[in-house]
PDB file of C-alpha atoms and ligand atoms in Angstrom:
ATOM      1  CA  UNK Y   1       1.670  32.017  22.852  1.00 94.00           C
ATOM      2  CA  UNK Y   2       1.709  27.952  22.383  1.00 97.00           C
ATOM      3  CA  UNK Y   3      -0.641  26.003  24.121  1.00 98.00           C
ATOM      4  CA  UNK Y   4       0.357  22.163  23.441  1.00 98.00           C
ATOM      5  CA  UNK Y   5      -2.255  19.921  24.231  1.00 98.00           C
ATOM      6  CA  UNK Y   6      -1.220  15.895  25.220  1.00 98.00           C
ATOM      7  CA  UNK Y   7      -3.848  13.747  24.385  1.00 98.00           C
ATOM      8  CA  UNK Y   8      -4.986   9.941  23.720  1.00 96.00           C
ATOM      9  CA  UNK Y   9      -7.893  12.013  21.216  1.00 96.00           C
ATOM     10  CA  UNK Y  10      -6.353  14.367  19.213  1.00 98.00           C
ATOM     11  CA  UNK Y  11      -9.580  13.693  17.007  1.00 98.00           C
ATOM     12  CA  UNK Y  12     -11.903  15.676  19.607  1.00 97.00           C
ATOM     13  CA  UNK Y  13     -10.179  19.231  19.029  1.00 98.00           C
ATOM     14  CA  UNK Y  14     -10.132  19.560  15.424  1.00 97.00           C
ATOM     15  CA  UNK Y  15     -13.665  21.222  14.876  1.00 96.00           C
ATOM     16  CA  UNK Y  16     -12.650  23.380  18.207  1.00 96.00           C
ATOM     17  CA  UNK Y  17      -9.224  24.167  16.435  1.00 95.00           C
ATOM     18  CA  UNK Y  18     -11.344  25.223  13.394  1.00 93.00           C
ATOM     19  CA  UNK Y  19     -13.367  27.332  15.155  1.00 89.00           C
ATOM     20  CA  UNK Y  20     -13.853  30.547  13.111  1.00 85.00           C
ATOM     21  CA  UNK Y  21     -12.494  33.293  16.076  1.00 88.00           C
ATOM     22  CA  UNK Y  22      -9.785  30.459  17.015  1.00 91.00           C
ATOM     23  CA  UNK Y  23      -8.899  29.654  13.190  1.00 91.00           C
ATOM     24  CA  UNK Y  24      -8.592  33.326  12.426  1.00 91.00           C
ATOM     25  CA  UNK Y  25      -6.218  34.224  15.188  1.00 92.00           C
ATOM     26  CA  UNK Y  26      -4.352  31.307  14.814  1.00 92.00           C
ATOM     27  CA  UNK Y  27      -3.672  32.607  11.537  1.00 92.00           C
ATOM     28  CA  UNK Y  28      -2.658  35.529  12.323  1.00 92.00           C
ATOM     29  CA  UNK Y  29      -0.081  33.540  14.483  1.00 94.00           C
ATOM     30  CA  UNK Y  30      -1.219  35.498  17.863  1.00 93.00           C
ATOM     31  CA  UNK Y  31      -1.216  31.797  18.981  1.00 96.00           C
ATOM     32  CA  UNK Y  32      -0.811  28.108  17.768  1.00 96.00           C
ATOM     33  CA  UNK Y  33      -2.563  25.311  19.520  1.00 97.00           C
ATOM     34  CA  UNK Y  34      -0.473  22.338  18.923  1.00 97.00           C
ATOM     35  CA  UNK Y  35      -1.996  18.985  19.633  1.00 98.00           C
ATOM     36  CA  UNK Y  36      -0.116  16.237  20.617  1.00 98.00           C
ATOM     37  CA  UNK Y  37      -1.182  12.162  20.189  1.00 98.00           C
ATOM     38  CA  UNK Y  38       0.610  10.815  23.824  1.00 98.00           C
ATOM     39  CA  UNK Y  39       1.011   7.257  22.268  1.00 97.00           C
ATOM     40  CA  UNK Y  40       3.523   9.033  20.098  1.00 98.00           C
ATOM     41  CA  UNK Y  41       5.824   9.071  23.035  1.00 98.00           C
ATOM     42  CA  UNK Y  42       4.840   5.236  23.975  1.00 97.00           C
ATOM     43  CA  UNK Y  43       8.282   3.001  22.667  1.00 94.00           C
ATOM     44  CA  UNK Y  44       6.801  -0.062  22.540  1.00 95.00           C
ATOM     45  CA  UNK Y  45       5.171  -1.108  19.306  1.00 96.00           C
ATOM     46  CA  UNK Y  46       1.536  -1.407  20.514  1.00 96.00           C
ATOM     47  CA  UNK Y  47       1.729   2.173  21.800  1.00 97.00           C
ATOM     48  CA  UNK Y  48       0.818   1.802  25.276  1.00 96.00           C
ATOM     49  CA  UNK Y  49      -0.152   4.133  27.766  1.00 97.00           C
ATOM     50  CA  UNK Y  50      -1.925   2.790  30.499  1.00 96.00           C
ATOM     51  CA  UNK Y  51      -0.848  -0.421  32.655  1.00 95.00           C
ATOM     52  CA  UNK Y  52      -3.086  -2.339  35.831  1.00 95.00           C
ATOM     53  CA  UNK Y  53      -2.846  -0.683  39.013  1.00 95.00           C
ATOM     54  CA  UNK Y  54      -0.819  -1.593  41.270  1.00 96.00           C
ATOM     55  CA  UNK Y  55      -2.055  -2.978  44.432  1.00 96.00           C
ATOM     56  CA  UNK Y  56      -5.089  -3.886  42.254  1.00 95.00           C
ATOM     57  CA  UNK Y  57      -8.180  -2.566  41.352  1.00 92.00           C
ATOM     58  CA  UNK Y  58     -10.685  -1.913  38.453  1.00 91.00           C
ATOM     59  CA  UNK Y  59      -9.677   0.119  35.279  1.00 92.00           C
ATOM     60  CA  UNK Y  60      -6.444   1.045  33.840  1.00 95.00           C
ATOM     61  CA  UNK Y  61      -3.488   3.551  34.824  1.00 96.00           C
ATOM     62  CA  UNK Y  62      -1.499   6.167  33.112  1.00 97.00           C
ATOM     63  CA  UNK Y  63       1.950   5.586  32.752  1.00 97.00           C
ATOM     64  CA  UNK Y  64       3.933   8.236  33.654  1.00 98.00           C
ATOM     65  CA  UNK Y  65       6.832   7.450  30.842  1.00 98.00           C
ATOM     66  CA  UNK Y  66       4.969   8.762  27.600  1.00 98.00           C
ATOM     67  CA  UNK Y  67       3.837  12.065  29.458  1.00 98.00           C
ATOM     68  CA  UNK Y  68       7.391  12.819  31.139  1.00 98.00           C
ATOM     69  CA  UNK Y  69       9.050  12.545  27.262  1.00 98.00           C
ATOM     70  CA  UNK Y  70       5.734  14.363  26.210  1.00 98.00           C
ATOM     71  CA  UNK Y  71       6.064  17.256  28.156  1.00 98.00           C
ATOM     72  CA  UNK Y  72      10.311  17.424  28.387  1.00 97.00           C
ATOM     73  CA  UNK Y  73      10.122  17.619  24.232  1.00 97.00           C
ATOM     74  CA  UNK Y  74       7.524  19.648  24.237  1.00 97.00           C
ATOM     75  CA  UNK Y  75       8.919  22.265  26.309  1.00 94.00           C
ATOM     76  CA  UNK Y  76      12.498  22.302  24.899  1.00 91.00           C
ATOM     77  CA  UNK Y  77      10.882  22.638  21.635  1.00 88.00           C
ATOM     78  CA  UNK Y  78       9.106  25.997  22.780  1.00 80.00           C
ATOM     79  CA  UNK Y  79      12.587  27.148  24.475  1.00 77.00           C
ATOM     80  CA  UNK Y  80      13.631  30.692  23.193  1.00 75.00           C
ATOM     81  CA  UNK Y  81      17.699  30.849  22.734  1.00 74.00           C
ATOM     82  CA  UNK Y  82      17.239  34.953  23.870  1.00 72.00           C
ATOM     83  CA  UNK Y  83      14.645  34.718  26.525  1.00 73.00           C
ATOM     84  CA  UNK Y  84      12.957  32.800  29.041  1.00 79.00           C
ATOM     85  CA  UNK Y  85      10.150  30.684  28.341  1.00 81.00           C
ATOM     86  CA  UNK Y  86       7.457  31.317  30.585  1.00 94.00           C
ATOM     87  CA  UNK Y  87       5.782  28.119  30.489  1.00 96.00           C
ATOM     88  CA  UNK Y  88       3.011  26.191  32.565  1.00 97.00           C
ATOM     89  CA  UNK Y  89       2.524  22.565  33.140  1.00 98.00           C
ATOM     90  CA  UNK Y  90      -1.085  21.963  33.926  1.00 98.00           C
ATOM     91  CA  UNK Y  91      -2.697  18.523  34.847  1.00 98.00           C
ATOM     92  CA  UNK Y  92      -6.718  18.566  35.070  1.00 97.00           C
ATOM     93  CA  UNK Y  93      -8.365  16.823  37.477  1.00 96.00           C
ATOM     94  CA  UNK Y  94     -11.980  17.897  39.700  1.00 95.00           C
ATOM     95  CA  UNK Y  95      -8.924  17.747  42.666  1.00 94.00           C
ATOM     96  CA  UNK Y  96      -7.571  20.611  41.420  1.00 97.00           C
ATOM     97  CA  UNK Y  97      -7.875  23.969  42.426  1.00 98.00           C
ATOM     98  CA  UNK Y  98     -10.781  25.335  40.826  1.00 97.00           C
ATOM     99  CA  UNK Y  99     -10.241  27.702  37.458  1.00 97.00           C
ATOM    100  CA  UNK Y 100     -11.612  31.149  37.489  1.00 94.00           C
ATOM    101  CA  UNK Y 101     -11.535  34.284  35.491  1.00 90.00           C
ATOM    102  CA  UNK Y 102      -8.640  35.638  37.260  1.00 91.00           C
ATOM    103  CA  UNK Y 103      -6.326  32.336  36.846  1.00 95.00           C
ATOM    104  CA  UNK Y 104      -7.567  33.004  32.873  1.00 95.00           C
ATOM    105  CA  UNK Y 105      -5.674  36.184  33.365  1.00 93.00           C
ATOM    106  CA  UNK Y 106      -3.057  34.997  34.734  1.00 95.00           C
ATOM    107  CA  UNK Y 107      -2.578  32.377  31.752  1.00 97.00           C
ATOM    108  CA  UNK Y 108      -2.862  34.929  29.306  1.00 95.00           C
ATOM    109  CA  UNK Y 109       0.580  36.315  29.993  1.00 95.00           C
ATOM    110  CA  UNK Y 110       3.004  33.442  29.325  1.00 96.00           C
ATOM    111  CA  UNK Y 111       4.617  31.737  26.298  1.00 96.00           C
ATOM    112  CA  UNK Y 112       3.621  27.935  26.902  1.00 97.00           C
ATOM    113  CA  UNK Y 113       0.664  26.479  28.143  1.00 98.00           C
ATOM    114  CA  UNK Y 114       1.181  22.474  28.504  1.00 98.00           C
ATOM    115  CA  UNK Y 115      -2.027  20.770  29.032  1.00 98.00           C
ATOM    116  CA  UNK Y 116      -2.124  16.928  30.263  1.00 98.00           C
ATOM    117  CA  UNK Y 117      -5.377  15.156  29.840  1.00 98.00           C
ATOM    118  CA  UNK Y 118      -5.756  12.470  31.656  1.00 91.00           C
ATOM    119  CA  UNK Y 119      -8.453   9.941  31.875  1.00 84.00           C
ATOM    120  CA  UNK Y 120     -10.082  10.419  35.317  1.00 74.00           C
ATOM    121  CA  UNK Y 121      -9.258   7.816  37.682  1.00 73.00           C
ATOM    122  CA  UNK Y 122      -6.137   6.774  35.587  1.00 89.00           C
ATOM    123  CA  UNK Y 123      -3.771   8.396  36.004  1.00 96.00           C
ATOM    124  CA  UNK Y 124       0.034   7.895  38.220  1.00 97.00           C
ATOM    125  CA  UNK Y 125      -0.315  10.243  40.848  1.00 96.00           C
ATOM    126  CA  UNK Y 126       3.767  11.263  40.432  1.00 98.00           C
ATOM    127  CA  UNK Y 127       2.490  13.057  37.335  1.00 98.00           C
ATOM    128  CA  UNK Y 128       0.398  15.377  39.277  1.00 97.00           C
ATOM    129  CA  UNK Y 129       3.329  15.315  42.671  1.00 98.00           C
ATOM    130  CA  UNK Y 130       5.926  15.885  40.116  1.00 98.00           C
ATOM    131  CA  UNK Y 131       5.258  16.965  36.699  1.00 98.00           C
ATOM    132  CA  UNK Y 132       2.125  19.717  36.742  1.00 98.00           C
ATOM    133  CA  UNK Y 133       3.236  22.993  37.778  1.00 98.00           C
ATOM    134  CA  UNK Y 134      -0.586  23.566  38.610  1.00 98.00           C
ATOM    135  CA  UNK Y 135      -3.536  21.187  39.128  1.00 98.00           C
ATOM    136  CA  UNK Y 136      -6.848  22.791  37.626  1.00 98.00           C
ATOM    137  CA  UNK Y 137     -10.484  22.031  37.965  1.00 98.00           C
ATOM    138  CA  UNK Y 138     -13.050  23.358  35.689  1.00 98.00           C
ATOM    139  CA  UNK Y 139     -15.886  22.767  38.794  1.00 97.00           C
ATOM    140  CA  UNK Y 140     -17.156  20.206  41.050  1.00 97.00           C
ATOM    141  CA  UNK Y 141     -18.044  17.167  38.874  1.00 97.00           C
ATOM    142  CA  UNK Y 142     -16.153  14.502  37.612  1.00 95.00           C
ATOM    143  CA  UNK Y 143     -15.353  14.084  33.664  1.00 96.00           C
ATOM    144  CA  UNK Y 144     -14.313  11.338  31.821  1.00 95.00           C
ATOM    145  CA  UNK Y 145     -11.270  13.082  30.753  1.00 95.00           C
ATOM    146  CA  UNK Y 146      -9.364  16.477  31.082  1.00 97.00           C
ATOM    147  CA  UNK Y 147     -10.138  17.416  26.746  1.00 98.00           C
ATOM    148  CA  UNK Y 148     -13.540  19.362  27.422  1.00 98.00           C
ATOM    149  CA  UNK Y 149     -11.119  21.374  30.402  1.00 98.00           C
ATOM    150  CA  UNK Y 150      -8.331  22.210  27.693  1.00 98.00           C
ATOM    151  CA  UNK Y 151     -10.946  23.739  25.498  1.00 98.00           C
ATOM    152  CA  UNK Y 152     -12.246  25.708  28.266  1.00 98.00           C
ATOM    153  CA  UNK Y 153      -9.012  27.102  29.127  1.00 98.00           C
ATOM    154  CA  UNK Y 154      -7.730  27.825  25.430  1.00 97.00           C
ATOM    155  CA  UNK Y 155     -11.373  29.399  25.232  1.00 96.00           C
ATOM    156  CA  UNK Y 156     -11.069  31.793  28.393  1.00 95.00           C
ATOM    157  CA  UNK Y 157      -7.203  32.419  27.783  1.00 96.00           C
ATOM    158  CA  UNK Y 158      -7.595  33.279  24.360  1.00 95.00           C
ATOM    159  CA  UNK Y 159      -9.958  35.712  24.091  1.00 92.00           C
ATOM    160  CA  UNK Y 160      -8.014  37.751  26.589  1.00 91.00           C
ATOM    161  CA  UNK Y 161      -4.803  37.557  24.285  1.00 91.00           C
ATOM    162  CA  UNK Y 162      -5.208  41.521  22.389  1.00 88.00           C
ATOM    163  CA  UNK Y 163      -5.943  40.856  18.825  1.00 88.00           C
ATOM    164  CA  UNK Y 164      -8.272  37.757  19.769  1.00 89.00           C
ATOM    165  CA  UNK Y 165     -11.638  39.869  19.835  1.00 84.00           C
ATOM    166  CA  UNK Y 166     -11.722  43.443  20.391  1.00 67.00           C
ATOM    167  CA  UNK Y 167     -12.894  43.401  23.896  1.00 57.00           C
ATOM    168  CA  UNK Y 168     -11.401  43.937  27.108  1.00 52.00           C
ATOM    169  CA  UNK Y 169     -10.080  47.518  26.076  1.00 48.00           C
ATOM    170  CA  UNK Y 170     -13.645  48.225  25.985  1.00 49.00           C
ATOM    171  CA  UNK Y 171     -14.110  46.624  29.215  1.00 51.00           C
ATOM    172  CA  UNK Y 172     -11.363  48.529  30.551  1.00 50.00           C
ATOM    173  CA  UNK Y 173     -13.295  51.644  29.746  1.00 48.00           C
ATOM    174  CA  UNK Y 174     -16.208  51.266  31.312  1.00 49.00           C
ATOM    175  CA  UNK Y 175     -14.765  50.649  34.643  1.00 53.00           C
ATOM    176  CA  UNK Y 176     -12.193  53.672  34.147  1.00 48.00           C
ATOM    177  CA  UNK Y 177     -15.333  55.831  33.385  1.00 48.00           C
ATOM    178  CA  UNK Y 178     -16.903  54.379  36.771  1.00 55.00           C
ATOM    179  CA  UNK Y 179     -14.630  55.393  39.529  1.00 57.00           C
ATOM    180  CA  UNK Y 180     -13.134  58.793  37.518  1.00 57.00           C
ATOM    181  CA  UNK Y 181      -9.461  56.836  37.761  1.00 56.00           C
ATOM    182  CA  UNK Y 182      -7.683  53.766  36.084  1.00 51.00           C
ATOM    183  CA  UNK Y 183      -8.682  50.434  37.858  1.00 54.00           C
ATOM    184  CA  UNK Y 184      -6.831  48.018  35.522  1.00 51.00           C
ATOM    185  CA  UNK Y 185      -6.957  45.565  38.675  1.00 50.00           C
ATOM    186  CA  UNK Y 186     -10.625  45.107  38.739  1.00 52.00           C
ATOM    187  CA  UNK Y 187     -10.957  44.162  34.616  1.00 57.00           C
ATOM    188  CA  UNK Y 188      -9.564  40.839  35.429  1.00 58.00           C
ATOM    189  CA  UNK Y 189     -12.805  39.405  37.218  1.00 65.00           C
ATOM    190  CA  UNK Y 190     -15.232  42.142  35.211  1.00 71.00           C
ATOM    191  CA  UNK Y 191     -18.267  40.916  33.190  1.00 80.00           C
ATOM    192  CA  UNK Y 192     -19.919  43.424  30.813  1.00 82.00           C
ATOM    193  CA  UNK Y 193     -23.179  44.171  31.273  1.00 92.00           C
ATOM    194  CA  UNK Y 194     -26.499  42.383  29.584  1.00 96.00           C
ATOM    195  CA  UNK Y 195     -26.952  43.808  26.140  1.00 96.00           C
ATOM    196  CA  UNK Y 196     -30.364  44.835  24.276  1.00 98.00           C
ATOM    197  CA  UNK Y 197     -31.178  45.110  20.508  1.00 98.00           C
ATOM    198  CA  UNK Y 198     -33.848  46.035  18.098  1.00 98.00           C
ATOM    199  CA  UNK Y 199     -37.299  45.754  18.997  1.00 98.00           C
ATOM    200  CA  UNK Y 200     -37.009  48.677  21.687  1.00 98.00           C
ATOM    201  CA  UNK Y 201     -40.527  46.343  22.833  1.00 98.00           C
ATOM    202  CA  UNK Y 202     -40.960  42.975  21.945  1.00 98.00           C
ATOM    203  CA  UNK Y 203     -44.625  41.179  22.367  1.00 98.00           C
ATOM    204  CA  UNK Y 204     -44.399  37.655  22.332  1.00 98.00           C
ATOM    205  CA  UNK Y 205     -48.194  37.343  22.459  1.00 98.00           C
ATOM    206  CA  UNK Y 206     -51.156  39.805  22.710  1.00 98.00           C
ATOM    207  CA  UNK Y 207     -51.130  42.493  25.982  1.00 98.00           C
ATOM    208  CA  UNK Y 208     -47.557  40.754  27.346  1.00 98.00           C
ATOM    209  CA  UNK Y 209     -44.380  43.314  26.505  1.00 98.00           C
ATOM    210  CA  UNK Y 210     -40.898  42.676  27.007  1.00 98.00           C
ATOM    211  CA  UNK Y 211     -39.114  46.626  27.232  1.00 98.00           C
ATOM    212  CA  UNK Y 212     -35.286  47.007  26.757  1.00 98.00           C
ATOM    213  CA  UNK Y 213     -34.076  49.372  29.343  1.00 98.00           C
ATOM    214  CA  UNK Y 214     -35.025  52.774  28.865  1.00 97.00           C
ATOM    215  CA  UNK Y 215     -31.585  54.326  29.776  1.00 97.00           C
ATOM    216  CA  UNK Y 216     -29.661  52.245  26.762  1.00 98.00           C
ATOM    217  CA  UNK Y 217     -32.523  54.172  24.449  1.00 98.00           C
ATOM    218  CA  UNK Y 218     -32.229  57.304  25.839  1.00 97.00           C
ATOM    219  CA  UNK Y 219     -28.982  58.383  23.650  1.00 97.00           C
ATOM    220  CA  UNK Y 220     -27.657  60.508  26.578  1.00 97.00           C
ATOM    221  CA  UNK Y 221     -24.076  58.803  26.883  1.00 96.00           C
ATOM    222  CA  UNK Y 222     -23.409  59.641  30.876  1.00 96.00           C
ATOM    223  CA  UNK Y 223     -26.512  57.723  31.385  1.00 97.00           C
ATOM    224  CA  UNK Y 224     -26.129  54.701  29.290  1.00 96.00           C
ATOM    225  CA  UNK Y 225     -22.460  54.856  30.920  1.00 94.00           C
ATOM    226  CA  UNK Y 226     -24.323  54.203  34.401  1.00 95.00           C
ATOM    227  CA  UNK Y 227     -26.656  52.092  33.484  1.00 96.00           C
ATOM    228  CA  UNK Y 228     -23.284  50.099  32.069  1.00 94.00           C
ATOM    229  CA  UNK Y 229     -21.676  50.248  35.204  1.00 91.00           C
ATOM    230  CA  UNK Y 230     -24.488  49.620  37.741  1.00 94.00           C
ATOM    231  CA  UNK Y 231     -24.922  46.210  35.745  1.00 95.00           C
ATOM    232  CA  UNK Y 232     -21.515  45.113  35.116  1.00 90.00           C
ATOM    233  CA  UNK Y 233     -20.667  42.156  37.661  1.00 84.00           C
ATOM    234  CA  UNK Y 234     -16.831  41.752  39.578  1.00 78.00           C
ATOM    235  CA  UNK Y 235     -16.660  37.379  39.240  1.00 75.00           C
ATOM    236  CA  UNK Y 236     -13.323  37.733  40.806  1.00 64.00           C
ATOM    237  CA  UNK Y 237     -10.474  40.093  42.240  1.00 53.00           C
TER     238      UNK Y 237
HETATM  239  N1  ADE C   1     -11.259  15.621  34.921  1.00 71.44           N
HETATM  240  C1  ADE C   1     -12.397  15.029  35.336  1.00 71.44           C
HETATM  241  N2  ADE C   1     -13.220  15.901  35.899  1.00 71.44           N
HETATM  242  C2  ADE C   1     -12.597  17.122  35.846  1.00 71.44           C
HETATM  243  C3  ADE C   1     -12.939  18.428  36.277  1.00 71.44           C
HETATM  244  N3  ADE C   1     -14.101  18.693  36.885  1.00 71.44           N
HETATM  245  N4  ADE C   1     -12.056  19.412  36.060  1.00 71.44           N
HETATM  246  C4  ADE C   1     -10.874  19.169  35.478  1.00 71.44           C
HETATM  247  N5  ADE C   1     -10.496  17.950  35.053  1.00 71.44           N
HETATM  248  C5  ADE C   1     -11.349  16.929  35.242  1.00 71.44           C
END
């Protein structure tokens, strides 16, 4: 999987990139986050990628040029001669339809994840009517731009991707053990439950005594499988 990232700060996703779960599976090539300066696509010789408004009006626009070449290049570049690329071209804004567990899911199963990120309030509206195949939120509050989103999304995507981190097998499990039949459905909006470790009691001062559930201690597995279950939580179906 590719997720290309077009930006006017590359700059703010190299520690992310370097990240040591990211960094390792990256080098394992399960994925490759490619980020991408826009102004590369600019052709004049200042680089520009914003213009007034028109109409008027405070602050500065996208142009729509840079990202059209951006995200045409981008996507022939990922184009398999054998197979079809099953790619994405998503614009954030807090507009957008708001991104949950089960979108993550959803994401985790193509080849190409584009990401645009605009500066809010900037940007030519004929990018998001005509370019983004999907416009994503992250939640109800404005931004300044849509980098923080793309790390959320490469974040929630990736660890989904098998290889990534050994979990949702596990989760997959749990839930199988829960209704006695295969519920592969309900794993896409499934959070594991809370987890305890050593002390069994902890006393943060004298007489107060803060007990890890007595069922996770109790080394009798059909129980601790319950207790697993009963405080599991469904975000989304
Ligand atoms: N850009 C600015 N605010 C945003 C938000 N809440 N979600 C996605 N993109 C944004």
């Amino acid at each position: 999987m590719i997720f290309d990232v077009i930006t006017i700060f590359p700059e703010l996703f190299e520690p992310f990139c370097n990240e040591s779960l990211i960094k390792r599976a990256k080098k394992k090539g399960i994925f490759d986050i490619r980020v991408h300066n826009l102004r590369d696509w600019a052709d004049d010789k200042h680089k520009t990628v914003d213009e007034k408004p028109f109409g008027g009006g405070l602050g500065m626009v996208m142009k729509i040029e840079p990202i059209y070449k951006a995200v045409q290049e981008l996507k022939s570049e990922a184009r398999s001669p054998k197979s079809e690329t099953n790619s994405k071209i998503i614009l954030f804004t807090p507009r957008g339809k708001k991104f949950t567990q089960k979108k993550a899911y959803e994401f985790s199963k193509l080849d190409q994840i584009i990401m645009i990120c605009g500066r809010y309030e900037g940007i030519d509206e004929r990018v998001a009517r005509y370019i983004a195949d999907e416009k994503i939120s992250i939640g109800d509050y404005v931004l300044m731009g849509g980098e923080l989103p793309a790390m959320i999304i490469i974040e929630t995507v990736t660890r989904l991707i098998p290889g990534v981190i050994g979990k949702p097998e596990f989760l997959a499990q749990h839930l199988i053990s829960k209704k006695g039949e295969a519920c592969p459905e309900l794993v896409e909006g499934f959070l594991e439950h809370p987890q305890y470790t050593r002390p069994e009691v902890f006393e943060p001062a004298p007489g107060i005594q803060w007990k890890a559930p007595k069922a996770l201690l109790s080394g009798d597995h059909k129980k601790i499988g319950e207790w697993h279950n009963k405080h599991g939580k469904i975000i989304s179906k």
